[in-house]
């Protein structure tokens, strides 16, 4: 990209981006005011953007506009959300915070229900079914892979799943005068599961690193391109 | 054989003896003859005492001599030896011939006793001015002496001869009194007898008291002292008037109470005979004096010149009728007293003692104590005759007298003074003063009337009495200053007891020597304490308490000594024991301290604990971090390495790494998008954070490019407030990177939906209500536009979720995917979220139909599309960065592994070569 092909907005934006990127990269030498400036600037901009978006995308078109310009039915439908919103705002005052308990309870209830329902219906059951179906006929023999390999993979998956779950079994049993501890099988299984967990964490860490590396690469590329665009015209 | 115990020496003697064979004391007291009725004074005394000898109950008030006398009145037959007088007084035991000081003292004490007794009776009786002293003296004579009972055998002979017995049955023989020798009678006594108030010198003033009350011995004149008339003046005192002491003169063999024979008191050369009429009543009773008128059968006074018993008092020698030597001294005044008012002959002036002849002033000024010269033992005891015939008193010059003596006032004199009292009583009208007129020849009177005790004292003191410089002290003088010749004190060692403060001043006044006398420290200390410290024997010394106790006692005593009584009968005294014990005294109890007793070790530990507690509250300064630490250096190194690796690749822009192959989940995405048509509406949920926009834009741009190539209508939605903006940016990047021109109805930005899970669920069921307008709020995409006919989630041909967070992806999977029915859901994920979402892809039933994750996925997907996008342009840098990271991790692990391995090896083999 060349600086001549960039508009003024883009150019200012690019320049600001360049500066802010450098400010963020100054964290290499440690926490410093430049980094803090960029950090605070980012938080502020993001917060401002969020407020604007929330107003223009939520409050205006779904509450204020129907309330002002909508029909009676629309207004009637707005009555309950409007009351609950008002009650929720009372949480600001400690004296009137008791009034917002209803709205908070509704929000908490709805959120909990959604989360629990989704977790159970969207994750627990399907995943459990999927684990079972690893050895099902739909998987085994499909995809052109060898059945044994598929079975091995399935077994390995199941084994990993079981051992991982065994690791999270904290119940112990006291035998005679010995201190309370797991059984031998459970201890072995938990240890295997601990291995899978460790591998998983490693994979996750790698993924995090890759993600940050990608961001670093992208930012450094930007810097290079900006510099090149400034240095190399056209 | 019966024996009598001597009252003097307490030795046993035969019963028949009258005088003790050891000490010559009279064994049997003399008993007075009860010829006359009891005088009034004795009756009165008897009434007061309530004596009852019949029952044997004796009141303690009445003296013994009186009780014995009364008992004889009651029943003379009852008298027995047991009722005899007890031990004679000391003066009787002492004997006559022994110039024994002790005897003299005894006699003197006895004189004082009878005088004191006389005085006490006088005080008990109702005082009357008219009561003559003579009567009292007569009563005194008649009063029995307070002497213990004694048997006849114990009464000396001389005493037994002089008896005053009121009992008519028992008529002790009165010693026959010889005619008094007027020449032997002392002058003073004669003068005393003959003095009349108007006659002057030599006359004894006639007592104004009733004749009956005047003792007879006082009535007798001086001449009769040595004559029978004198003897006659003495009458036997009534039985009740006879004093007990007269019992000493009981005749031998007479078991009755002894009565002193007044005639025995008279002294001649051999014996003193006093007319019976002249004898005082107290001497008359029981006294039968042989005289011209003496009745036969009456006891006769011994007139033999036998040797006076040794135990006879000196005055006894001068008692009328007593066979004492005329050398025995009888008080001249007594002789004078014996001469009553009937005496026609005045007492010669030369017989009147000086102290009687002197005028009032002289009498006052005269020292009644013997002169210094008289105290000298060198001076021979003056006989009565000599005393009466010569000047007895030497007038003391006024210069030698003190002021008190010079101004001695009879009226103001201390009545306790014996002589003054006696004088006053005897001569209340001052007859004695008038009689004692100093005559020219009487100016040179010599002190003849010296009591025997005084004479003996003088003899006792020895020759050095005068040399010792005794101070001539007047009994009336209270002034410490005495004028003595300086030579009296010169060269003499003054004893310590004599030296005190006052003595110091006196001596200085006397001698004129102001040099302080040396006083021994011990005496000085003792003088201060009022005690003379004695030398304690060793055994007593050992028993003394410890010093602490002694000191405490001394402190206590000091406190008591310092405390002066301020109330009570002991006001003004110091050192008085407190009436209340200290225990009862209210005082504030001692306060004791409540200090905790701790040892040094305990205190040290307590200090340590206290320091620890205090330090807990103190803010400890943090250790100062070094400006450049190893951790900081490592960070910089790693950062620089990565940056250089990436920059180098970006700058060079040389693909140094092979594009990886695409995984299955990425191929599935490609297939699903390839199956889309240009009329299919694809919902793209853009829910990644701006921080991850570099990776996510690279991956999303690739998939979005494929969608654009397929001509699908894309609707963006986001649950992140910045999502809509990120959506627009992405479209622009794709348009720029891949030369697309998606705009208008092909791109619908539905904006932001709130509520998280609930919003997704709500959007999945009613997307129109949740996002009625586009992001720019200008168009309604649901009625016209690319989303026309879309009313639920399943109306979308494909749903793609672009997110870096696995939870967001799960949330879309859990909430939106069930609403999709059979519509595919693909995930464009970051490299960190792919492992978590992959089971949703690998599971059966699949919840996710395709996954494109990370730069590698994007690069592979671009490679699959044959397009060079951001991913493939950054793949080199990305790969080098990954490589650098891998190298750094490996190096770090290796560097950290060696210490751990060495520690483990050392733990397993701690001994090392030693164990080998």
CSV table of C-alpha atoms in Angstrom, one decimal, chain A residues 10 25 27-31 42 46 49-51 53-54 56-58 60-62 65 110-111 113-124 126-127 129-131 133-134 138-139 157 200 203-225 228, chain B residues 632 635-636 639-640 642-643 646-647 650-651 690-695 697 720-722 724-725 729 736 750-754 757-758 761 769-775 777 810 813-815 818 830-832 835-836 839-840 842-845 847 855 870 874 877-879 881-882 884-886 889:
chain,number,residue,atom,x,y,z
A,10,UNK,CA,-6.7,6.1,6.4
A,25,UNK,CA,5.2,-2.8,22.0
A,27,UNK,CA,5.8,-3.1,27.0
A,28,UNK,CA,8.9,-5.1,26.2
A,29,UNK,CA,10.9,-2.9,28.4
A,30,UNK,CA,8.3,-3.2,31.1
A,31,UNK,CA,5.3,-1.4,32.3
A,42,UNK,CA,-8.0,1.5,24.0
A,46,UNK,CA,-13.9,0.6,23.4
A,49,UNK,CA,-18.0,2.6,21.2
A,50,UNK,CA,-19.9,0.1,23.3
A,51,UNK,CA,-22.1,2.8,24.7
A,53,UNK,CA,-23.5,0.8,19.8
A,54,UNK,CA,-25.8,-0.1,22.8
A,56,UNK,CA,-28.1,3.1,18.7
A,57,UNK,CA,-28.7,-0.6,18.3
A,58,UNK,CA,-30.6,-1.5,21.4
A,60,UNK,CA,-33.2,3.6,20.4
A,61,UNK,CA,-34.7,1.2,18.0
A,62,UNK,CA,-36.1,-1.3,20.6
A,65,UNK,CA,-38.5,4.6,19.2
A,110,UNK,CA,-32.9,-16.4,32.3
A,111,UNK,CA,-29.2,-16.5,32.0
A,113,UNK,CA,-31.5,-21.3,32.4
A,114,UNK,CA,-30.1,-20.6,29.1
A,115,UNK,CA,-26.6,-21.6,30.2
A,116,UNK,CA,-27.7,-24.8,31.9
A,117,UNK,CA,-30.0,-25.8,29.1
A,118,UNK,CA,-27.5,-25.1,26.5
A,119,UNK,CA,-24.7,-26.8,28.4
A,120,UNK,CA,-26.8,-29.9,28.9
A,121,UNK,CA,-28.5,-30.0,25.6
A,122,UNK,CA,-25.8,-28.5,23.6
A,123,UNK,CA,-22.6,-30.0,25.1
A,124,UNK,CA,-23.2,-32.7,27.7
A,126,UNK,CA,-24.1,-34.5,22.5
A,127,UNK,CA,-20.6,-35.0,23.7
A,129,UNK,CA,-23.4,-39.4,22.7
A,130,UNK,CA,-20.5,-38.6,20.6
A,131,UNK,CA,-18.3,-40.5,22.9
A,133,UNK,CA,-20.8,-43.2,18.9
A,134,UNK,CA,-17.1,-43.4,18.6
A,138,UNK,CA,-21.6,-44.6,11.8
A,139,UNK,CA,-18.2,-43.7,12.5
A,157,UNK,CA,-10.4,-40.9,22.9
A,200,UNK,CA,-4.4,-30.5,26.5
A,203,UNK,CA,-2.0,-27.6,23.2
A,204,UNK,CA,-4.0,-24.7,24.5
A,205,UNK,CA,-0.9,-22.9,25.4
A,206,UNK,CA,0.5,-23.4,22.0
A,207,UNK,CA,-2.6,-22.2,20.5
A,208,UNK,CA,-2.5,-19.1,22.6
A,209,UNK,CA,1.1,-18.5,21.6
A,210,UNK,CA,0.2,-18.9,17.9
A,211,UNK,CA,-2.6,-16.5,18.3
A,212,UNK,CA,-0.4,-13.9,19.9
A,213,UNK,CA,2.3,-14.6,17.4
A,214,UNK,CA,-0.1,-14.0,14.6
A,215,UNK,CA,-1.0,-10.7,16.2
A,216,UNK,CA,2.6,-9.8,16.5
A,217,UNK,CA,3.3,-10.8,13.0
A,218,UNK,CA,0.4,-8.8,11.8
A,219,UNK,CA,1.4,-5.7,13.7
A,220,UNK,CA,5.0,-5.9,12.7
A,221,UNK,CA,3.8,-6.3,9.1
A,222,UNK,CA,1.7,-3.2,9.5
A,223,UNK,CA,4.6,-1.3,10.8
A,224,UNK,CA,6.7,-2.4,8.0
A,225,UNK,CA,4.2,-1.6,5.5
A,228,UNK,CA,7.6,1.3,3.6
B,632,UNK,CA,14.0,-8.5,32.5
B,635,UNK,CA,12.2,-10.9,28.3
B,636,UNK,CA,14.1,-8.4,26.2
B,639,UNK,CA,11.2,-10.2,22.4
B,640,UNK,CA,14.1,-9.0,20.3
B,642,UNK,CA,11.1,-12.9,17.8
B,643,UNK,CA,10.8,-9.4,16.4
B,646,UNK,CA,9.5,-11.8,12.1
B,647,UNK,CA,10.8,-8.5,10.7
B,650,UNK,CA,8.5,-9.5,6.5
B,651,UNK,CA,11.2,-7.4,5.1
B,690,UNK,CA,-10.2,-6.4,18.6
B,691,UNK,CA,-6.9,-7.6,20.1
B,692,UNK,CA,-7.1,-10.7,18.1
B,693,UNK,CA,-8.0,-9.0,14.9
B,694,UNK,CA,-4.7,-9.7,13.3
B,695,UNK,CA,-5.2,-13.4,13.3
B,697,UNK,CA,-8.9,-11.0,10.2
B,720,UNK,CA,-19.9,-7.9,20.9
B,721,UNK,CA,-20.5,-4.2,20.7
B,722,UNK,CA,-17.4,-3.6,18.5
B,724,UNK,CA,-20.4,-4.5,13.7
B,725,UNK,CA,-17.4,-2.3,13.2
B,729,UNK,CA,-13.4,-3.6,8.5
B,736,UNK,CA,-9.2,-4.8,-0.9
B,750,UNK,CA,-27.4,-6.5,11.6
B,751,UNK,CA,-25.4,-4.9,14.3
B,752,UNK,CA,-25.2,-5.9,17.9
B,753,UNK,CA,-27.4,-8.2,19.9
B,754,UNK,CA,-27.3,-8.0,23.6
B,757,UNK,CA,-26.7,-16.5,25.4
B,758,UNK,CA,-30.2,-15.4,25.7
B,761,UNK,CA,-31.2,-18.0,21.6
B,769,UNK,CA,-37.4,-9.0,16.5
B,770,UNK,CA,-34.0,-9.0,17.9
B,771,UNK,CA,-32.3,-7.2,14.9
B,772,UNK,CA,-35.1,-5.3,13.2
B,773,UNK,CA,-32.8,-2.9,11.5
B,774,UNK,CA,-29.4,-2.9,10.1
B,775,UNK,CA,-26.5,-1.6,11.9
B,777,UNK,CA,-30.5,1.8,11.3
B,810,UNK,CA,-19.7,-23.0,22.5
B,813,UNK,CA,-23.1,-24.0,19.3
B,814,UNK,CA,-25.3,-24.6,22.3
B,815,UNK,CA,-27.9,-21.9,21.6
B,818,UNK,CA,-30.2,-26.5,17.7
B,830,UNK,CA,-8.3,-18.9,16.7
B,831,UNK,CA,-5.6,-21.3,17.3
B,832,UNK,CA,-6.2,-21.3,21.0
B,835,UNK,CA,-8.8,-27.7,20.6
B,836,UNK,CA,-11.8,-27.0,22.7
B,839,UNK,CA,-14.9,-32.3,19.8
B,840,UNK,CA,-18.0,-30.6,18.5
B,842,UNK,CA,-15.4,-34.7,15.7
B,843,UNK,CA,-18.4,-35.8,17.6
B,844,UNK,CA,-21.3,-37.7,16.2
B,845,UNK,CA,-23.8,-36.1,15.7
B,847,UNK,CA,-22.6,-30.0,16.0
B,855,UNK,CA,-2.9,-19.0,10.6
B,870,UNK,CA,-2.9,-12.3,4.4
B,874,UNK,CA,2.4,-13.7,6.8
B,877,UNK,CA,7.0,-14.7,9.4
B,878,UNK,CA,4.6,-16.7,11.3
B,879,UNK,CA,6.5,-19.8,10.7
B,881,UNK,CA,8.3,-16.9,14.8
B,882,UNK,CA,7.0,-20.3,15.7
B,884,UNK,CA,12.1,-19.1,17.2
B,885,UNK,CA,9.6,-19.8,19.9
B,886,UNK,CA,10.3,-23.4,19.7
B,889,UNK,CA,11.5,-23.0,24.7
